[in-house]
Amino acid sequence: MQGLIMDYPLTIDRILEYAHRMFPRKQISTMMPDGSMHRYTYAEMYKRVKKLANALGKLGVEPGDRVGTFAWNNYQHLELYYAVPCSGAVCHTLNIRLSPQQLAYIVNHAEDKVVFIDGSLVPLFEQAVDQIDCVQHYVLFNAYKDIETSLPNVSFYEDLLAEADDDYEWNVTDENTASGLCYTSGTTGHPKGALYSHRSTYLHALATNQASCLGFTESDTALLIVPQFHVMAWGFPYSTLLAGVNIVMPGPHLQPPALADLLAEEKVTVANGVPTIWIGVYQELKANPRDISSVRALVIGGAALTRSMIENYQNEFGINALHAWGMTEMSPLGTVSKLQSHHLDLPQDAQLDIRAKQGYTLVTVEMRMVDDAGQEVPRDGKAVGEIQVRGPSVINSYYKAESDSFTG
């Protein structure tokens, strides 16, 4: 017997509609290339996303087509995160750190129809364009109209939006429809694609927002330092909007002084980044102190932050450096190292030992370790083995892979 519950697909447009309905006045702020701040509301972003969805149709983008993005963290990139999947296409984030050969391979393998490029990154993309044979249109934003480029079929983002209507009916009804595509280079051979669905993205956002995880609320202001081309900024563009968080995006300004200024001036409460970012910010704050008392958590992933640095942030700034672990294949968040109530009576050194570990799994992640024979090993803190994970936001194979699954 099945329950009598409405068939209500978990699609990304529901995140956008909820955010627009409940939090229209919340703000999205971007540090632009010239250092100025662009600010607008969720309500203004919502209208532009609808315009962008219409513009995609005029470019010939159809459901299932892949649309590439080659950009910093900014409000236009955020608009693409919603307009592309909500129009039924797939948002394919391209890593600006890859070689021209790898970049061309990924674009061709994904068969991107359109690529959106940040103006400052045009010279980087030009190094690969001669090796790309599938892209029909290149769209530039934050670029001068008289820019000289070897890219063919170039148009400009704001021109497309100016000509587009803001009346659009979202074009996705199946929650299992593909929504995002990220390639990981942390594997053998060529980079491999992880293809996410609307459902996996929605559930990942819900899991992230649990109190036992990152626990975003409407009172938060989040600084998104993790690049949007890296596992979709760890899913923050979806989890933050779902919770009504004020969003701050640094654009190309990833140097410690600029990030420390944003933490202080924007009254950031949560920020994400890899350890090298937080080591640099720590050194900047020691040399040039700022009031960052608003920060409640720095979320660290990509590698482990040292125990001593976790201690330094706690003792010197009263800030919780929060370890997280995951993989591109997991959307990516897998574990978060938050203390449980029974840890709070432990001495600080013992608490630090726990916080320096990778923590507990999200509610959407099942994890185990197996030995060489495939048998599960005990959870005793001593046994070693291969980690296996599964869950509703974990891929079961790579995009266009010959094998149907990882484990057979």
Short mmCIF file of C-alpha atoms in Angstrom, two decimals:
data_model
loop_
_atom_site.label_atom_id
_atom_site.label_comp_id
_atom_site.label_asym_id
_atom_site.label_seq_id
_atom_site.Cartn_x
_atom_site.Cartn_y
_atom_site.Cartn_z
CA MET A 1 0.00 0.00 0.00
CA GLN A 2 1.30 3.45 -0.94
CA GLY A 3 0.70 6.70 0.90
CA LEU A 4 -1.75 9.26 -0.40
CA ILE A 5 0.79 12.04 -0.93
CA MET A 6 0.93 14.52 -3.79
CA ASP A 7 3.44 13.88 -6.54
CA TYR A 8 5.61 16.94 -5.89
CA PRO A 9 8.94 16.79 -7.76
CA LEU A 10 12.04 18.00 -5.93
CA THR A 11 13.28 20.37 -8.62
CA ILE A 12 15.58 23.37 -8.38
CA ASP A 13 12.89 25.80 -9.50
CA ARG A 14 11.12 25.03 -6.18
CA ILE A 15 14.18 26.35 -4.33
CA LEU A 16 14.10 29.54 -6.38
CA GLU A 17 10.34 30.01 -6.03
CA TYR A 18 10.50 29.47 -2.27
CA ALA A 19 13.37 31.91 -1.85
CA HIS A 20 11.56 34.53 -3.94
CA ARG A 21 8.31 34.07 -2.07
CA MET A 22 9.71 34.01 1.47
CA PHE A 23 12.86 36.15 1.29
CA PRO A 24 12.46 38.66 -1.57
CA ARG A 25 14.38 41.39 0.29
CA LYS A 26 17.45 39.32 1.13
CA GLN A 27 20.61 40.46 -0.61
CA ILE A 28 23.21 39.07 -2.99
CA SER A 29 26.46 41.07 -3.03
CA THR A 30 29.37 40.65 -5.44
CA MET A 31 32.78 42.28 -5.43
CA MET A 32 33.20 43.31 -9.05
CA PRO A 33 36.51 43.24 -10.96
CA ASP A 34 37.11 46.96 -10.19
CA GLY A 35 36.59 46.38 -6.45
CA SER A 36 33.14 47.97 -6.29
CA MET A 37 30.19 46.08 -4.80
CA HIS A 38 27.18 45.06 -6.87
CA ARG A 39 24.11 44.47 -4.72
CA TYR A 40 20.61 43.34 -5.49
CA THR A 41 17.78 41.43 -3.89
CA TYR A 42 16.46 37.91 -4.32
CA ALA A 43 13.42 39.48 -6.04
CA GLU A 44 15.61 41.26 -8.59
CA MET A 45 17.66 38.12 -9.15
CA TYR A 46 14.44 36.14 -9.72
CA LYS A 47 13.35 38.39 -12.62
CA ARG A 48 16.78 38.21 -14.23
CA VAL A 49 16.82 34.41 -13.98
CA LYS A 50 13.53 34.30 -15.89
CA LYS A 51 14.95 36.65 -18.52
CA LEU A 52 18.02 34.46 -18.79
CA ALA A 53 15.91 31.33 -19.23
CA ASN A 54 14.16 33.01 -22.17
CA ALA A 55 17.51 34.13 -23.58
CA LEU A 56 18.80 30.55 -23.45
CA GLY A 57 15.87 29.48 -25.61
CA LYS A 58 16.71 32.15 -28.18
CA LEU A 59 20.26 30.77 -28.31
CA GLY A 60 18.80 27.38 -29.23
CA VAL A 61 19.32 25.72 -25.84
CA GLU A 62 16.88 22.82 -25.46
CA PRO A 63 16.14 20.48 -22.54
CA GLY A 64 19.12 18.20 -21.93
CA ASP A 65 21.64 20.49 -23.64
CA ARG A 66 24.79 21.26 -21.73
CA VAL A 67 25.61 24.90 -21.03
CA GLY A 68 29.15 25.67 -19.90
CA THR A 69 30.19 28.37 -17.42
CA PHE A 70 33.76 29.68 -17.18
CA ALA A 71 33.62 32.26 -14.44
CA TRP A 72 34.43 33.54 -10.98
CA ASN A 73 31.92 33.58 -8.14
CA ASN A 74 29.52 36.39 -8.98
CA TYR A 75 25.85 37.20 -9.35
CA GLN A 76 25.73 36.37 -13.08
CA HIS A 77 27.18 32.93 -12.37
CA LEU A 78 24.56 32.46 -9.67
CA GLU A 79 21.82 33.38 -12.17
CA LEU A 80 23.14 30.69 -14.51
CA TYR A 81 22.99 28.14 -11.67
CA TYR A 82 19.22 28.59 -11.70
CA ALA A 83 18.26 29.60 -15.23
CA VAL A 84 20.06 26.71 -16.91
CA PRO A 85 18.63 23.76 -14.91
CA CYS A 86 15.21 25.39 -14.47
CA SER A 87 14.93 25.64 -18.24
CA GLY A 88 15.62 21.91 -18.49
CA ALA A 89 19.26 22.17 -19.56
CA VAL A 90 22.40 21.13 -17.66
CA CYS A 91 24.72 23.64 -15.98
CA HIS A 92 28.29 22.50 -16.72
CA THR A 93 30.83 24.38 -14.58
CA LEU A 94 34.28 24.58 -16.19
CA ASN A 95 37.39 24.70 -14.03
CA ILE A 96 39.47 27.79 -14.87
CA ARG A 97 42.58 26.14 -13.38
CA LEU A 98 42.80 23.35 -15.97
CA SER A 99 45.21 23.27 -18.91
CA PRO A 100 43.88 24.27 -22.34
CA GLN A 101 44.03 20.62 -23.40
CA GLN A 102 42.00 19.42 -20.42
CA LEU A 103 39.52 22.27 -20.82
CA ALA A 104 38.96 21.44 -24.48
CA TYR A 105 38.57 17.75 -23.67
CA ILE A 106 35.90 18.47 -21.05
CA VAL A 107 33.93 20.87 -23.26
CA ASN A 108 33.97 18.40 -26.16
CA HIS A 109 33.16 15.42 -23.95
CA ALA A 110 30.18 17.24 -22.43
CA GLU A 111 29.21 18.61 -25.86
CA ASP A 112 28.48 22.05 -24.51
CA LYS A 113 26.22 24.00 -26.87
CA VAL A 114 26.77 27.43 -25.26
CA VAL A 115 29.55 28.66 -22.98
CA PHE A 116 29.25 31.73 -20.74
CA ILE A 117 32.61 33.38 -20.01
CA ASP A 118 33.70 36.01 -17.50
CA GLY A 119 35.43 38.86 -19.34
CA SER A 120 38.71 38.59 -17.42
CA LEU A 121 38.93 34.89 -18.31
CA VAL A 122 38.52 35.25 -22.07
CA PRO A 123 42.30 35.03 -22.73
CA LEU A 124 42.40 31.72 -20.82
CA PHE A 125 39.55 30.21 -22.80
CA GLU A 126 41.00 31.43 -26.09
CA GLN A 127 43.94 29.07 -25.55
CA ALA A 128 41.56 26.12 -25.90
CA VAL A 129 39.03 27.36 -28.46
CA ASP A 130 40.82 25.96 -31.52
CA GLN A 131 40.47 22.46 -30.02
CA ILE A 132 36.72 22.79 -29.38
CA ASP A 133 34.24 21.72 -32.04
CA CYS A 134 30.82 21.68 -30.37
CA VAL A 135 30.11 25.18 -29.00
CA GLN A 136 27.66 27.22 -31.07
CA HIS A 137 27.61 30.43 -29.01
CA TYR A 138 29.92 32.20 -26.59
CA VAL A 139 28.35 34.71 -24.19
CA LEU A 140 30.50 37.23 -22.33
CA PHE A 141 29.74 39.10 -19.13
CA ASN A 142 31.78 41.66 -17.20
CA ALA A 143 33.46 42.39 -20.54
CA TYR A 144 33.84 45.56 -22.58
CA LYS A 145 31.85 45.70 -25.83
CA ASP A 146 35.03 46.49 -27.81
CA ILE A 147 36.89 43.47 -26.44
CA GLU A 148 39.13 41.83 -29.03
CA THR A 149 38.74 38.07 -29.03
CA SER A 150 39.30 35.06 -31.24
CA LEU A 151 36.11 33.44 -29.92
CA PRO A 152 33.49 32.94 -32.65
CA ASN A 153 29.77 33.80 -32.41
CA VAL A 154 30.14 36.12 -29.44
CA SER A 155 27.24 37.88 -27.75
CA PHE A 156 26.96 39.82 -24.50
CA TYR A 157 25.07 38.74 -21.40
CA GLU A 158 23.36 42.04 -20.60
CA ASP A 159 22.29 42.50 -24.23
CA LEU A 160 20.57 39.12 -24.15
CA LEU A 161 18.77 39.96 -20.91
CA ALA A 162 17.74 43.40 -22.15
CA GLU A 163 15.97 41.78 -25.11
CA ALA A 164 14.35 38.98 -23.06
CA ASP A 165 10.96 38.80 -21.37
CA ASP A 166 10.77 38.10 -17.63
CA ASP A 167 7.70 35.90 -18.10
CA TYR A 168 8.86 32.27 -18.17
CA GLU A 169 7.34 28.98 -17.10
CA TRP A 170 9.94 26.63 -15.65
CA ASN A 171 10.62 23.76 -17.98
CA VAL A 172 11.36 20.81 -15.72
CA THR A 173 8.85 18.48 -14.06
CA ASP A 174 10.87 15.31 -13.45
CA GLU A 175 13.10 15.48 -10.38
CA ASN A 176 15.45 12.92 -11.91
CA THR A 177 16.27 15.25 -14.81
CA ALA A 178 19.97 16.14 -14.98
CA SER A 179 20.72 19.59 -13.57
CA GLY A 180 24.47 19.99 -13.16
CA LEU A 181 27.68 18.51 -14.51
CA CYS A 182 31.09 18.73 -12.81
CA TYR A 183 34.28 17.05 -13.95
CA THR A 184 36.80 15.75 -11.44
CA SER A 185 40.49 15.59 -12.25
CA GLY A 186 41.23 13.66 -9.06
CA THR A 187 41.04 10.35 -10.94
CA THR A 188 43.21 8.34 -13.29
CA GLY A 189 43.20 9.22 -16.98
CA HIS A 190 41.01 12.00 -18.38
CA PRO A 191 38.78 14.11 -16.11
CA LYS A 192 35.48 12.36 -15.45
CA GLY A 193 32.01 13.84 -15.27
CA ALA A 194 29.67 13.69 -12.28
CA LEU A 195 26.12 14.35 -13.49
CA TYR A 196 23.74 15.58 -10.80
CA SER A 197 19.95 15.58 -10.86
CA HIS A 198 17.42 18.10 -9.58
CA ARG A 199 16.50 15.62 -6.84
CA SER A 200 20.09 15.07 -5.72
CA THR A 201 20.74 18.81 -5.62
CA TYR A 202 17.56 19.54 -3.68
CA LEU A 203 18.25 16.81 -1.11
CA HIS A 204 21.87 17.91 -0.76
CA ALA A 205 20.68 21.43 0.02
CA LEU A 206 18.23 20.14 2.63
CA ALA A 207 20.89 17.96 4.25
CA THR A 208 23.39 20.84 4.33
CA ASN A 209 20.86 23.03 6.11
CA GLN A 210 20.29 20.59 8.95
CA ALA A 211 21.42 21.85 12.36
CA SER A 212 23.75 18.85 12.66
CA CYS A 213 25.46 19.98 9.45
CA LEU A 214 25.90 23.67 8.51
CA GLY A 215 22.50 24.80 9.76
CA PHE A 216 21.97 27.88 7.59
CA THR A 217 19.19 30.21 8.73
CA GLU A 218 17.70 33.47 7.50
CA SER A 219 19.91 35.40 9.91
CA ASP A 220 23.14 34.18 8.24
CA THR A 221 25.38 35.93 5.75
CA ALA A 222 27.50 33.49 3.75
CA LEU A 223 30.73 34.27 1.92
CA LEU A 224 31.15 31.83 -0.98
CA ILE A 225 34.89 31.52 -1.47
CA VAL A 226 34.95 27.96 -2.84
CA PRO A 227 34.81 28.47 -6.61
CA GLN A 228 31.52 27.88 -8.37
CA PHE A 229 33.52 25.77 -10.81
CA HIS A 230 34.52 23.43 -7.97
CA VAL A 231 31.64 21.04 -7.23
CA MET A 232 29.23 23.96 -7.60
CA ALA A 233 30.77 25.83 -4.65
CA TRP A 234 30.00 22.81 -2.44
CA GLY A 235 26.29 23.32 -3.16
CA PHE A 236 26.19 26.62 -1.23
CA PRO A 237 24.37 28.53 -4.02
CA TYR A 238 21.42 26.20 -3.49
CA SER A 239 21.48 25.68 0.30
CA THR A 240 21.89 29.39 1.03
CA LEU A 241 19.04 30.50 -1.19
CA LEU A 242 16.81 27.81 0.27
CA ALA A 243 17.44 29.20 3.76
CA GLY A 244 17.15 32.89 2.84
CA VAL A 245 20.79 33.68 3.55
CA ASN A 246 22.44 36.95 2.51
CA ILE A 247 25.04 35.87 -0.05
CA VAL A 248 28.43 37.49 -0.58
CA MET A 249 30.61 36.58 -3.57
CA PRO A 250 34.23 37.70 -3.96
CA GLY A 251 34.50 37.64 -7.75
CA PRO A 252 38.18 37.43 -8.73
CA HIS A 253 39.34 38.91 -5.40
CA LEU A 254 40.68 35.88 -3.54
CA GLN A 255 43.69 37.49 -1.90
CA PRO A 256 43.72 37.40 1.94
CA PRO A 257 43.30 41.20 2.43
CA ALA A 258 40.18 41.31 0.22
CA LEU A 259 38.64 38.26 1.90
CA ALA A 260 39.39 39.60 5.38
CA ASP A 261 37.74 42.89 4.40
CA LEU A 262 34.63 41.07 3.19
CA LEU A 263 34.41 39.03 6.39
CA ALA A 264 34.45 42.21 8.44
CA GLU A 265 32.55 44.69 6.29
CA GLU A 266 29.75 42.34 5.21
CA LYS A 267 29.32 40.88 8.73
CA VAL A 268 29.76 37.36 7.38
CA THR A 269 28.61 34.52 9.66
CA VAL A 270 29.67 31.49 7.56
CA ALA A 271 32.33 31.16 4.86
CA ASN A 272 33.77 28.23 2.94
CA GLY A 273 37.24 27.63 1.61
CA VAL A 274 40.23 25.31 1.37
CA PRO A 275 42.97 25.37 4.05
CA THR A 276 45.35 27.59 2.03
CA ILE A 277 42.67 30.28 1.99
CA TRP A 278 42.23 30.21 5.77
CA ILE A 279 45.96 30.11 6.48
CA GLY A 280 46.39 33.24 4.38
CA VAL A 281 43.41 34.97 6.00
CA TYR A 282 44.74 34.08 9.47
CA GLN A 283 48.11 35.64 8.68
CA GLU A 284 46.38 38.76 7.31
CA LEU A 285 44.20 39.11 10.40
CA LYS A 286 47.22 38.79 12.66
CA ALA A 287 49.07 41.49 10.74
CA ASN A 288 46.08 43.77 10.21
CA PRO A 289 43.30 43.04 12.73
CA ARG A 290 39.65 43.49 11.80
CA ASP A 291 36.41 42.92 13.64
CA ILE A 292 35.24 39.49 12.43
CA SER A 293 33.21 38.69 15.54
CA SER A 294 30.16 38.02 13.35
CA VAL A 295 31.71 34.80 11.99
CA ARG A 296 30.33 31.63 13.58
CA ALA A 297 31.94 29.06 11.28
CA LEU A 298 34.62 28.70 8.64
CA VAL A 299 33.85 25.57 6.63
CA ILE A 300 37.02 23.82 5.48
CA GLY A 301 37.30 21.13 2.83
CA GLY A 302 39.58 19.95 0.03
CA ALA A 303 42.26 19.02 2.57
CA ALA A 304 42.63 18.99 6.34
CA LEU A 305 43.32 22.17 8.25
CA THR A 306 45.99 21.54 10.87
CA ARG A 307 44.93 21.02 14.46
CA SER A 308 47.06 24.01 15.46
CA MET A 309 45.28 26.30 13.00
CA ILE A 310 41.87 25.14 14.25
CA GLU A 311 43.09 26.01 17.74
CA ASN A 312 44.44 29.39 16.64
CA TYR A 313 41.13 30.45 15.10
CA GLN A 314 39.28 29.34 18.22
CA ASN A 315 41.55 30.88 20.82
CA GLU A 316 42.49 34.09 19.03
CA PHE A 317 39.27 34.96 17.21
CA GLY A 318 36.60 32.80 18.86
CA ILE A 319 35.80 31.23 15.48
CA ASN A 320 34.87 27.61 14.85
CA ALA A 321 36.94 26.18 12.00
CA LEU A 322 34.65 23.41 10.84
CA HIS A 323 36.11 20.43 9.01
CA ALA A 324 34.06 18.92 6.19
CA TRP A 325 34.85 16.14 3.75
CA GLY A 326 33.35 15.06 0.48
CA MET A 327 33.96 14.38 -3.19
CA THR A 328 32.74 15.63 -6.55
CA GLU A 329 31.02 12.27 -6.86
CA MET A 330 29.02 13.04 -3.69
CA SER A 331 27.65 16.47 -4.70
CA PRO A 332 30.04 16.88 -2.64
CA LEU A 333 29.38 17.10 1.12
CA GLY A 334 29.83 13.81 2.96
CA THR A 335 30.83 14.57 6.55
CA VAL A 336 31.01 17.55 8.90
CA SER A 337 32.99 17.61 12.14
CA LYS A 338 30.60 19.15 14.65
CA LEU A 339 30.92 18.23 18.29
CA GLN A 340 28.04 16.31 19.82
CA SER A 341 26.67 17.15 23.25
CA HIS A 342 28.58 14.37 25.00
CA HIS A 343 31.85 15.93 23.77
CA LEU A 344 31.25 19.24 25.49
CA ASP A 345 32.41 18.04 28.90
CA LEU A 346 35.79 16.96 27.48
CA PRO A 347 38.92 19.08 27.98
CA GLN A 348 39.65 21.52 25.15
CA ASP A 349 42.58 19.42 23.89
CA ALA A 350 40.32 16.39 23.57
CA GLN A 351 37.69 18.47 21.79
CA LEU A 352 40.33 19.72 19.37
CA ASP A 353 41.38 16.14 18.62
CA ILE A 354 37.81 15.41 17.56
CA ARG A 355 37.36 18.64 15.60
CA ALA A 356 40.54 17.88 13.65
CA LYS A 357 38.88 14.74 12.30
CA GLN A 358 36.43 14.71 9.42
CA GLY A 359 33.33 14.19 11.51
CA TYR A 360 29.94 12.61 11.05
CA THR A 361 28.08 11.79 7.86
CA LEU A 362 25.14 13.79 6.59
CA VAL A 363 21.73 12.20 6.97
CA THR A 364 21.80 11.51 3.21
CA VAL A 365 25.11 9.64 3.29
CA GLU A 366 25.76 6.02 4.27
CA MET A 367 29.42 5.18 4.74
CA ARG A 368 31.42 2.08 5.53
CA MET A 369 34.94 0.72 5.15
CA VAL A 370 35.74 -2.62 3.58
CA ASP A 371 38.88 -4.73 3.43
CA ASP A 372 40.49 -6.19 0.30
CA ALA A 373 37.95 -9.01 0.32
CA GLY A 374 35.05 -6.56 0.33
CA GLN A 375 34.10 -7.32 3.92
CA GLU A 376 33.11 -4.47 6.22
CA VAL A 377 35.68 -3.68 8.89
CA PRO A 378 34.78 -2.61 12.45
CA ARG A 379 34.25 1.05 13.37
CA ASP A 380 36.87 1.02 16.10
CA GLY A 381 39.14 3.87 15.03
CA LYS A 382 41.93 1.41 14.25
CA ALA A 383 40.88 -0.73 11.29
CA VAL A 384 41.86 0.46 7.81
CA GLY A 385 40.17 -0.17 4.50
CA GLU A 386 38.52 1.36 1.47
CA ILE A 387 35.74 3.88 2.04
CA GLN A 388 32.44 3.19 0.32
CA VAL A 389 29.53 5.61 0.30
CA ARG A 390 26.01 5.66 -1.04
CA GLY A 391 23.06 8.01 -0.87
CA PRO A 392 20.57 10.11 -2.84
CA SER A 393 23.24 12.69 -3.76
CA VAL A 394 25.97 10.18 -4.69
CA ILE A 395 26.49 9.34 -8.37
CA ASN A 396 26.41 5.68 -9.41
CA SER A 397 28.65 6.07 -12.47
CA TYR A 398 30.57 8.69 -14.40
CA TYR A 399 29.01 10.56 -17.32
CA LYS A 400 29.32 8.54 -20.56
CA ALA A 401 31.16 5.80 -18.64
CA GLU A 402 31.37 2.30 -20.06
CA SER A 403 30.56 0.73 -16.70
CA ASP A 404 27.11 1.18 -15.16
CA SER A 405 28.39 1.47 -11.60
CA PHE A 406 31.48 1.75 -9.46
CA THR A 407 31.09 -1.53 -7.59
CA GLY A 408 29.51 -3.75 -10.21
#
